[in-house]
Coordinates of N, CA, C and O in Angstrom, one line a residue:
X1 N 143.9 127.3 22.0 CA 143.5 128.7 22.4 C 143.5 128.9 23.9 O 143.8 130.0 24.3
X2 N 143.2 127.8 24.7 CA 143.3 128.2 26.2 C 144.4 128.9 26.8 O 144.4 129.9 27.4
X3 N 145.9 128.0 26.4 CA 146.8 128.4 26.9 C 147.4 130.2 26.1 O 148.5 130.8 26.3
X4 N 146.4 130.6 25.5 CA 146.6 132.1 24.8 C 146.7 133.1 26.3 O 145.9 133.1 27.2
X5 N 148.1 133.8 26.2 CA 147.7 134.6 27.4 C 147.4 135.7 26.7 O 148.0 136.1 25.7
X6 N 146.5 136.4 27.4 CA 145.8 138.3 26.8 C 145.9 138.9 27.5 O 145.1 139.8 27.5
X7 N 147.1 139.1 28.7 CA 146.8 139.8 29.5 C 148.7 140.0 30.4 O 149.1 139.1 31.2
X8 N 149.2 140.8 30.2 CA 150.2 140.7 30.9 C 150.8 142.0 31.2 O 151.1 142.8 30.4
X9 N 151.1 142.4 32.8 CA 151.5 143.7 33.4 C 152.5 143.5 34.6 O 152.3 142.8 35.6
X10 N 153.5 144.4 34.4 CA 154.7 144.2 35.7 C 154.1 145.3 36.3 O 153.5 146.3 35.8
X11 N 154.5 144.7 37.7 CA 154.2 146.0 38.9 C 153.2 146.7 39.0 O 153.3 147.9 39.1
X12 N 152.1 146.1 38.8 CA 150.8 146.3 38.9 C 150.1 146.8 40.3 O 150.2 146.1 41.3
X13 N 149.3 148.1 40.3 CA 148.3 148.2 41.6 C 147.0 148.5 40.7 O 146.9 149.1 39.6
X14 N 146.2 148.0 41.5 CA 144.6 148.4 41.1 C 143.6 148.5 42.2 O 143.7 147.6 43.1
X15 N 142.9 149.3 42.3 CA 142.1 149.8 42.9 C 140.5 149.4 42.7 O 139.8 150.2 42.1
X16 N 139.9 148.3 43.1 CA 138.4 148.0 42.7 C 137.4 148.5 43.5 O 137.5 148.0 44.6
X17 N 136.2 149.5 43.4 CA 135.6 149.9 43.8 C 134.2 148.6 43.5 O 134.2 147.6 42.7
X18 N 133.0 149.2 44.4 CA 131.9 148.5 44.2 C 130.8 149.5 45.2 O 130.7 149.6 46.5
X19 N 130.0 150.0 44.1 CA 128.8 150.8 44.9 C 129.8 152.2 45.0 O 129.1 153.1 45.5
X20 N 130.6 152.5 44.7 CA 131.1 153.7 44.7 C 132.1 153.9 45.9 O 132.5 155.0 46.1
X21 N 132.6 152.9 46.8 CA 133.4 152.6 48.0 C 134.7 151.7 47.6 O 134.5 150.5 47.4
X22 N 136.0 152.4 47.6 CA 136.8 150.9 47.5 C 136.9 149.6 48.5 O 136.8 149.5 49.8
X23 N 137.2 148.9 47.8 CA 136.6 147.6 48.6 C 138.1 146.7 48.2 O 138.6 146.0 49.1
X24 N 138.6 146.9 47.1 CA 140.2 146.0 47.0 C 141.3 146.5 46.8 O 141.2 146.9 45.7
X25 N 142.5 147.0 47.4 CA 143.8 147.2 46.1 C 144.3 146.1 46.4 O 144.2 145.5 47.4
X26 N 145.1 145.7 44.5 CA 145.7 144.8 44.3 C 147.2 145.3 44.2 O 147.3 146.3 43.6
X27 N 148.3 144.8 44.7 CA 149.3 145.2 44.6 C 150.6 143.7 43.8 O 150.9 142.7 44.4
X28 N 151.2 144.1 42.5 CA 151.7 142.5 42.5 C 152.8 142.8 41.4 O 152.7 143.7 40.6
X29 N 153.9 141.9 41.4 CA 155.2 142.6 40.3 C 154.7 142.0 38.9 O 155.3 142.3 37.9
X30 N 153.6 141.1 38.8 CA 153.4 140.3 37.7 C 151.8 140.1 37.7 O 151.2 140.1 38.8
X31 N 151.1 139.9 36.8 CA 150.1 139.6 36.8 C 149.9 138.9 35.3 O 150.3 139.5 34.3
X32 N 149.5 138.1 35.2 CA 149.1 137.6 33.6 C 147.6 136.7 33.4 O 147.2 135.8 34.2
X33 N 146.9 137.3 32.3 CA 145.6 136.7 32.5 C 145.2 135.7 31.3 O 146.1 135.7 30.5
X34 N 144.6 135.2 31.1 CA 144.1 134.3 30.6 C 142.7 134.4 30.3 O 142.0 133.7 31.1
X35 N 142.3 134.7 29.9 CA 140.4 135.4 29.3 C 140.1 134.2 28.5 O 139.6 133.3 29.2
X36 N 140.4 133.7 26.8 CA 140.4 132.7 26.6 C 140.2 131.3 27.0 O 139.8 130.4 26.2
X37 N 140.6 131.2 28.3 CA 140.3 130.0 29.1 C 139.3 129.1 29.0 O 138.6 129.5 28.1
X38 N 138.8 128.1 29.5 CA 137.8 127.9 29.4 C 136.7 128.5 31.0 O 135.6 129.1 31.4
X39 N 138.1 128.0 31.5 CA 137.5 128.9 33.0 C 138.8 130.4 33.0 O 140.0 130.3 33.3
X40 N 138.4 131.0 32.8 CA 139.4 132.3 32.6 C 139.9 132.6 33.8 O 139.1 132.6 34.7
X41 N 141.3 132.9 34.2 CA 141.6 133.2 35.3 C 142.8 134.2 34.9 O 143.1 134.4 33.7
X42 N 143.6 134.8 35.9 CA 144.6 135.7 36.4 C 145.6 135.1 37.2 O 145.2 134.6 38.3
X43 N 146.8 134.9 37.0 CA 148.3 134.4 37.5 C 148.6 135.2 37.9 O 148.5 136.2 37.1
X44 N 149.3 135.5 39.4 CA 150.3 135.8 40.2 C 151.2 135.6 40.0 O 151.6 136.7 40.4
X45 N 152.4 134.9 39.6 CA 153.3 134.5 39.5 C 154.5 134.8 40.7 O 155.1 134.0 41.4
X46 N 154.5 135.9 40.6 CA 155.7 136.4 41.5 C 155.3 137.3 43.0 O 156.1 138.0 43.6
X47 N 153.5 137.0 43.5 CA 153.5 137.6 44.5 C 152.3 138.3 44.4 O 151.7 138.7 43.3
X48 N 151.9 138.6 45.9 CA 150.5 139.9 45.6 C 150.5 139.8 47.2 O 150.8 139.0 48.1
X49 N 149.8 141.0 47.1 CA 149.7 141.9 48.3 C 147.9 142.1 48.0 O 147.7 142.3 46.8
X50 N 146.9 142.2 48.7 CA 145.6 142.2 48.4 C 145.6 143.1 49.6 O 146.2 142.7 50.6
X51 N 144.7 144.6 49.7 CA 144.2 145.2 50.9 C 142.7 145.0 50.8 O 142.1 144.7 49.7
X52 N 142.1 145.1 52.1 CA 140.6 145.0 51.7 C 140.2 145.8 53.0 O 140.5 145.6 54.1
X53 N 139.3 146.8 52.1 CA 138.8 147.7 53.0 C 136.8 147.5 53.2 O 135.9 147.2 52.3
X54 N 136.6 147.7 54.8 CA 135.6 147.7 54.9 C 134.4 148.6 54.5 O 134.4 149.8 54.6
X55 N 133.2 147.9 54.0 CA 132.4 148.0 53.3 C 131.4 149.8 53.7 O 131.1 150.7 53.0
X56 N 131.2 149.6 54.9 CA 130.3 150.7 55.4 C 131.3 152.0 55.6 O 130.9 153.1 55.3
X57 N 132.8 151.7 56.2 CA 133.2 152.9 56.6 C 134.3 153.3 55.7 O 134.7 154.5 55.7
X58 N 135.1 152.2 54.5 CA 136.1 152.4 54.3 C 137.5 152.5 54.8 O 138.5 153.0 54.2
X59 N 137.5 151.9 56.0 CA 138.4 152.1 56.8 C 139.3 150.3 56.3 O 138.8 149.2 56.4
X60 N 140.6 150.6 55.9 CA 141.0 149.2 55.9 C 140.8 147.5 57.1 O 140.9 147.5 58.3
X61 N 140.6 146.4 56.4 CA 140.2 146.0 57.6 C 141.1 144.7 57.4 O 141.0 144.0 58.4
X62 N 142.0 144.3 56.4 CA 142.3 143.5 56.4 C 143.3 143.4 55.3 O 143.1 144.0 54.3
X63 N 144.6 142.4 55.3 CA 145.9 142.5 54.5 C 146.3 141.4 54.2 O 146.8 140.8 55.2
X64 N 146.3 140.4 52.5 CA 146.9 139.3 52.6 C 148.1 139.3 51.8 O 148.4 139.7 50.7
X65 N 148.9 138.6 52.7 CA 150.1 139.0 51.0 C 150.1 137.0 51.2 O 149.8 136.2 52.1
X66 N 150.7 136.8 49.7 CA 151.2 135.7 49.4 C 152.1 135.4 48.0 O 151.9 135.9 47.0
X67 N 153.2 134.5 48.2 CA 154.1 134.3 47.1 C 153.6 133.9 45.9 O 154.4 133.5 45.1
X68 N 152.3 133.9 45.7 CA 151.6 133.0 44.6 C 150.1 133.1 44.7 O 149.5 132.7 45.7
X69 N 149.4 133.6 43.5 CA 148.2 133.7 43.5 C 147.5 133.7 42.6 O 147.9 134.5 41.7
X70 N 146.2 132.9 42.2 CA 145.3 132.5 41.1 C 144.1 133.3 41.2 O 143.9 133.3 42.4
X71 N 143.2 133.9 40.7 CA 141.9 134.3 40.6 C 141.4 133.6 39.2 O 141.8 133.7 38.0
X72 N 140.1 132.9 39.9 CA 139.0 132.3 38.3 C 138.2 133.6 38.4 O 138.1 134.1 39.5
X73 N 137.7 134.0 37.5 CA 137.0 135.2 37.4 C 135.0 134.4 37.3 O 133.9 134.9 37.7
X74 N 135.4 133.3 36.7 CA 134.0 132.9 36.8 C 133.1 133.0 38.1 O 132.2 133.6 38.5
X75 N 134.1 131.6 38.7 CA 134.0 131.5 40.1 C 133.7 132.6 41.2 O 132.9 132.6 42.1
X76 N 134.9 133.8 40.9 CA 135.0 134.5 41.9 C 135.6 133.6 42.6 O 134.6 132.9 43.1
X77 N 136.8 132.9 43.1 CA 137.5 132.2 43.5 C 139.1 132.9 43.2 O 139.9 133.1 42.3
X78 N 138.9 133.1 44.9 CA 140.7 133.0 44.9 C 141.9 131.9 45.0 O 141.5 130.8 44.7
X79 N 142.8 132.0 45.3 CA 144.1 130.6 46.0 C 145.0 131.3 45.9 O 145.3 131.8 44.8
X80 N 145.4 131.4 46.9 CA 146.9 132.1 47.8 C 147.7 131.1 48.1 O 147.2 130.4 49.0
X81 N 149.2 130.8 47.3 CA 149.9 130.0 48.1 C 151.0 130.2 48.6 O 151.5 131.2 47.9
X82 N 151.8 129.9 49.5 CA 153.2 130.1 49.6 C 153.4 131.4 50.9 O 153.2 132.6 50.7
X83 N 153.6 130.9 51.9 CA 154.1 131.7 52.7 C 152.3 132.9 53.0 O 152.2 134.2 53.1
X84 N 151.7 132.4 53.0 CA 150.2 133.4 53.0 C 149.7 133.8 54.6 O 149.7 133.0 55.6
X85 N 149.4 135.1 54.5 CA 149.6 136.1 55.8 C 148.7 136.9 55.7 O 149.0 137.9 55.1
X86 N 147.4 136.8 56.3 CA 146.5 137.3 56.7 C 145.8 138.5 57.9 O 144.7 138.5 58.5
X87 N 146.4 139.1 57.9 CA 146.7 140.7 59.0 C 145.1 141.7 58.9 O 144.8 142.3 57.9
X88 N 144.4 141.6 59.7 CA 143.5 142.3 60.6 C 143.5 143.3 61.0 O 144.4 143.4 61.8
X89 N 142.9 144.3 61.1 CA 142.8 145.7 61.7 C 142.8 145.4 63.0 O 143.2 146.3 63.7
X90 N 142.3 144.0 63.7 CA 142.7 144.5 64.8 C 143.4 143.5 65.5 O 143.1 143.0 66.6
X91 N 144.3 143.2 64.7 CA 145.8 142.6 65.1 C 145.3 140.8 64.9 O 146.1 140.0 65.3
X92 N 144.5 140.4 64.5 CA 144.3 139.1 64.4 C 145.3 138.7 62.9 O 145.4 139.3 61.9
X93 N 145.8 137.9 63.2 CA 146.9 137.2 62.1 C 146.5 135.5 62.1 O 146.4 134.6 63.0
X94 N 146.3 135.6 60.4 CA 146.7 133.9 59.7 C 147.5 133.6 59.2 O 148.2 134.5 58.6
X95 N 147.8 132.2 59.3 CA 149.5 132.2 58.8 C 148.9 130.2 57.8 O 148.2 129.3 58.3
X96 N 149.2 130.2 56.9 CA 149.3 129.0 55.9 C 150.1 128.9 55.0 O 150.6 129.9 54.5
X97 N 150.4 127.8 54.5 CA 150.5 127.5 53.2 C 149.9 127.8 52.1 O 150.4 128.2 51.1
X98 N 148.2 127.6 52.3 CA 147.0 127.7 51.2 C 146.0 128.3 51.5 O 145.8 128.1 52.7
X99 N 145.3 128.9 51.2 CA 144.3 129.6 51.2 C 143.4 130.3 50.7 O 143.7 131.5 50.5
X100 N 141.7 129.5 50.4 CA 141.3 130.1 49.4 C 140.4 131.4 49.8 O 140.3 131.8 51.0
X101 N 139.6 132.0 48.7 CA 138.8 133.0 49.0 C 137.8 133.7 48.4 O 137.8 134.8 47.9
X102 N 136.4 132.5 48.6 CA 135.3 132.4 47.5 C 134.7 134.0 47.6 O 133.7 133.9 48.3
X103 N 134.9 135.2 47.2 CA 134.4 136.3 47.1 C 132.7 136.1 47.1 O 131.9 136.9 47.7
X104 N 132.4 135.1 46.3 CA 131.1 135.3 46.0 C 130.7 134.7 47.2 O 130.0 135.5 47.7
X105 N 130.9 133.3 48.2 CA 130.0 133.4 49.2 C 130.7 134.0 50.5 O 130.7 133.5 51.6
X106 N 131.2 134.8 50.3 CA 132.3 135.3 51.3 C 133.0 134.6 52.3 O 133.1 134.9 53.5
X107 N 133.7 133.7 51.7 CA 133.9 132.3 53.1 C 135.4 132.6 52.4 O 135.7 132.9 51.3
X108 N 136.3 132.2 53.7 CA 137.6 131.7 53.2 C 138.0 130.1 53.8 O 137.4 129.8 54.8
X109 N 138.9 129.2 53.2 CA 138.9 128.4 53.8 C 140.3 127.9 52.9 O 140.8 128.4 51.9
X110 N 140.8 126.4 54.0 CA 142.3 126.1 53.4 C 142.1 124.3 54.3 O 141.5 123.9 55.4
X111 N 142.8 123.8 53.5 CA 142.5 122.4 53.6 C 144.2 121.7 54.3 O 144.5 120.5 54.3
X112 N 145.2 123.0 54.7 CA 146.3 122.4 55.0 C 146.7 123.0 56.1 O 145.9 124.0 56.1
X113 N 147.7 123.0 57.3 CA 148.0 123.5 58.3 C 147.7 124.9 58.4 O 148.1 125.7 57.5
X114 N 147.0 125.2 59.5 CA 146.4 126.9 59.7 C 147.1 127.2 60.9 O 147.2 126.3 61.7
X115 N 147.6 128.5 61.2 CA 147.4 128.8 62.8 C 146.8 130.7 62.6 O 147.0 131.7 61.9
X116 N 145.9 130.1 63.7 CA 145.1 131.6 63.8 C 145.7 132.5 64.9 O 145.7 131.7 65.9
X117 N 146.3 133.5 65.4 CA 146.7 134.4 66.4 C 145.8 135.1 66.8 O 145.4 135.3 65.7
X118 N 145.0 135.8 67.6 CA 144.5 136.2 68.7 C 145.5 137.2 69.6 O 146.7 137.0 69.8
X119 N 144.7 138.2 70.0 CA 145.6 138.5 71.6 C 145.3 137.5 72.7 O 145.9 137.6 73.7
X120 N 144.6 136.8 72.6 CA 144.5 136.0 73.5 C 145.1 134.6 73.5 O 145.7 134.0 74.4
X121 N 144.6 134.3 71.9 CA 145.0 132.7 71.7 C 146.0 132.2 70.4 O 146.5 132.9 69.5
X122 N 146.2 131.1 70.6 CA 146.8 130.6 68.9 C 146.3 129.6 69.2 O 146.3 129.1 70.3
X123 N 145.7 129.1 68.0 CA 144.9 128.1 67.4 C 146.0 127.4 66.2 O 146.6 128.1 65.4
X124 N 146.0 126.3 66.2 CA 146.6 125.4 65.3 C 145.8 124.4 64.9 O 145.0 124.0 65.7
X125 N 145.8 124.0 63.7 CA 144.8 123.0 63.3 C 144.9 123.0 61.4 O 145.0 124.1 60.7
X126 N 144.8 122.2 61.1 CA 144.5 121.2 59.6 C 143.2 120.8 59.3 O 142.4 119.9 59.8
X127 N 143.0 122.1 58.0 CA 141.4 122.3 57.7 C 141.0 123.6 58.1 O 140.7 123.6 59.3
X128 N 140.9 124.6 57.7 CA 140.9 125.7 58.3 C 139.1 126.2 57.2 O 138.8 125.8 56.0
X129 N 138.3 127.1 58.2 CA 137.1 127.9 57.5 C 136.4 128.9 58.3 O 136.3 129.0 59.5
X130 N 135.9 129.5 57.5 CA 135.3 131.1 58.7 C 134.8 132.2 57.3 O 135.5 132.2 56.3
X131 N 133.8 132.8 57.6 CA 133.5 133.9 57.0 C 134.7 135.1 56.6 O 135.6 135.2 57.6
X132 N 134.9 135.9 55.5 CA 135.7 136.3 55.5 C 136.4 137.5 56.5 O 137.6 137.8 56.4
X133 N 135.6 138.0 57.3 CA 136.3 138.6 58.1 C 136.9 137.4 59.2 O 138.1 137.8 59.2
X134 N 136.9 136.4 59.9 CA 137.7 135.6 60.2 C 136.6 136.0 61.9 O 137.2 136.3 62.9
X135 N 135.4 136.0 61.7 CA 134.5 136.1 63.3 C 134.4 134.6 63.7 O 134.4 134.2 64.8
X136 N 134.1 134.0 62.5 CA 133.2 132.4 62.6 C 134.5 131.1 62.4 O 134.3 130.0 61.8
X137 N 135.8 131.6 63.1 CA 136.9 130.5 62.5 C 136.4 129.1 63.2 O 135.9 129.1 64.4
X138 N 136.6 127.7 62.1 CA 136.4 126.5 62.6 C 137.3 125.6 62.0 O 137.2 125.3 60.8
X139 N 138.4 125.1 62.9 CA 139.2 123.7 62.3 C 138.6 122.8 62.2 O 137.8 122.6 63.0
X140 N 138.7 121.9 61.0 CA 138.4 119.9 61.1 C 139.2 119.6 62.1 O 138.6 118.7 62.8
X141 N 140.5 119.9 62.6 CA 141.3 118.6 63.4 C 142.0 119.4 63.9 O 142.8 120.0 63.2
X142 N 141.9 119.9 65.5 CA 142.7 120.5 66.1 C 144.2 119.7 66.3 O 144.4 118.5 66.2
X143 N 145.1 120.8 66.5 CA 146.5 120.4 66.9 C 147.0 120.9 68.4 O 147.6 120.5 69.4
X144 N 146.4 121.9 68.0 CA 146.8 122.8 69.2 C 146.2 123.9 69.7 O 145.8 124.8 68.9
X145 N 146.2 124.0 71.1 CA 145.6 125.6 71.3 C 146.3 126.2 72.6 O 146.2 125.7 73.7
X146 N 146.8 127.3 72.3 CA 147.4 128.0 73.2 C 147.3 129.4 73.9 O 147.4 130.3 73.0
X147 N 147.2 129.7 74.9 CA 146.7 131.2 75.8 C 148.1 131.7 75.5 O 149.1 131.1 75.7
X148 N 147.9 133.0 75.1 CA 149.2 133.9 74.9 C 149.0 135.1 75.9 O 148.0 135.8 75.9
X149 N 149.7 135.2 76.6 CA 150.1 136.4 77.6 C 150.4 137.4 76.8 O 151.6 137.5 76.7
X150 N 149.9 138.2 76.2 CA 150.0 139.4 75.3 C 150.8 140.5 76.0 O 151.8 141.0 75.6
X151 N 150.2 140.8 77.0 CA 151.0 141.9 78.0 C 152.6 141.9 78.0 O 153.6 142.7 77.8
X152 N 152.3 140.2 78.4 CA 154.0 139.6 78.7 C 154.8 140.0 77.3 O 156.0 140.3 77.1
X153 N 154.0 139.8 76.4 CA 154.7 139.5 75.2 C 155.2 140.7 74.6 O 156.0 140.7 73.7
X154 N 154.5 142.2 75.3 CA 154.4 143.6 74.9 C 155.7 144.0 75.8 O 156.6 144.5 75.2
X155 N 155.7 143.8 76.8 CA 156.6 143.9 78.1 C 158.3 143.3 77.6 O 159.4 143.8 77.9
X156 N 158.0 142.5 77.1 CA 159.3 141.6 76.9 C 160.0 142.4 75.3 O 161.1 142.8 75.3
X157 N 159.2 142.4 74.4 CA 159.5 143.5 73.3 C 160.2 144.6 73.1 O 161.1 145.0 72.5
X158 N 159.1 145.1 74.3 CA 159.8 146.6 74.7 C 161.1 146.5 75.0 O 162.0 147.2 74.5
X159 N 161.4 145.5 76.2 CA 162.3 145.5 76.7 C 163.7 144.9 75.7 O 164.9 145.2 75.8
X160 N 163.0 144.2 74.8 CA 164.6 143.9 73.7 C 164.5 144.9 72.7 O 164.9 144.4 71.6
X161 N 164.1 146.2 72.6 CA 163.8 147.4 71.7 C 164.9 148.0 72.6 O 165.9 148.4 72.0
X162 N 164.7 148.3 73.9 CA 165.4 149.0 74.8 C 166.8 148.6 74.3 O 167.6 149.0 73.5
X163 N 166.8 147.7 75.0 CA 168.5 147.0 74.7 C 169.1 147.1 73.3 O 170.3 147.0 73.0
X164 N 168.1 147.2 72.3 CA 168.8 147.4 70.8 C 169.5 149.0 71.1 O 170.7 149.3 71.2
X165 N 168.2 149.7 71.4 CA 168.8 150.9 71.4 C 170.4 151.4 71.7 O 171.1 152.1 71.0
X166 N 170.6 150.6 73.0 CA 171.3 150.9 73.9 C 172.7 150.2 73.6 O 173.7 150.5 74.3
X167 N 172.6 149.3 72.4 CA 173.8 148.9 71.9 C 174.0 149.7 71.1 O 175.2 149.8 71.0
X168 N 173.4 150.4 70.2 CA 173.8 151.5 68.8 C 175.0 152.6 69.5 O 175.5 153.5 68.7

């Protein structure tokens, strides 16, 4: 009976409110569930896009997409795998392989190569954790840390945007 699936939709979006505010859309070409389970969960298969909007204003605050994604419904436990990208309202970006996303204590964390972006910094490191807005980030084993000249990096953009132009 576990492996029974009850639950199967292509091109799926959903919209989760809580308290009367939305708080998730799900966006994904596959979704298949498993209720039966012993621990019941939801398959990704082919991808998901997650928005999450903040709690008090509704204003989006945050964007994960990944090639692969599990939800236990018990747990409240996410895992994002494959190419997983983490996008911030205000330009902060994660980039992994894995990454989980305990809804119930609001922590995210990933046990395999992380790099965090910053306007300021990139952080590299193996073992990645932080509350889920990403205020409280902490590596087990740094690799690396680097000061990003942002300006430079705005400055230099622009300037190879110009030059596309200018070849059309």
């Amino acid at each position: 009976m576990e492996a029974l699936m009850t639950e199967y939709s292509e091109n799926m979006s959903i919209t989760m409110s809580e308290n009367g505010r939305k708080s998730y859309h799900f966006e994904t070409p596959l979704i298949e569930g498993y209720s039966m389970a012993h621990d019941p969960y939801r398959e990704f298969r082919k991808g998901i896009k997650i928005t999450i909007y903040d709690e008090n204003t509704g204003a989006e605050s945050a964007t994960l997409t990944a090639n692969y994604a599990i939800f236990y419904g018990n747990r409240k436990l996410w895992e994002a795998k494959g190419d997983v990208v983490v996008t911030k309202h205000d330009g902060t970006r994660l980039y992994t392989q894995q990454l989980f996303w305990n809804s119930q204590t609001k922590r995210i964390y990933s046990n395999v190569d992380t790099k965090l972006v910053t306007d300021t910094d990139e952080l590299i490191g193996e073992g990645f954790e932080s509350d889920e807005d990403m205020n409280e980030p902490r590596f087990r084993r740094w690799k690396g840390k680097m000061q990003v000249d942002t300006e430079q990096l705005r400055n230099e953009q622009a300037g190879d945007d110009e030059k596309g132009d200018k070849e059309d």
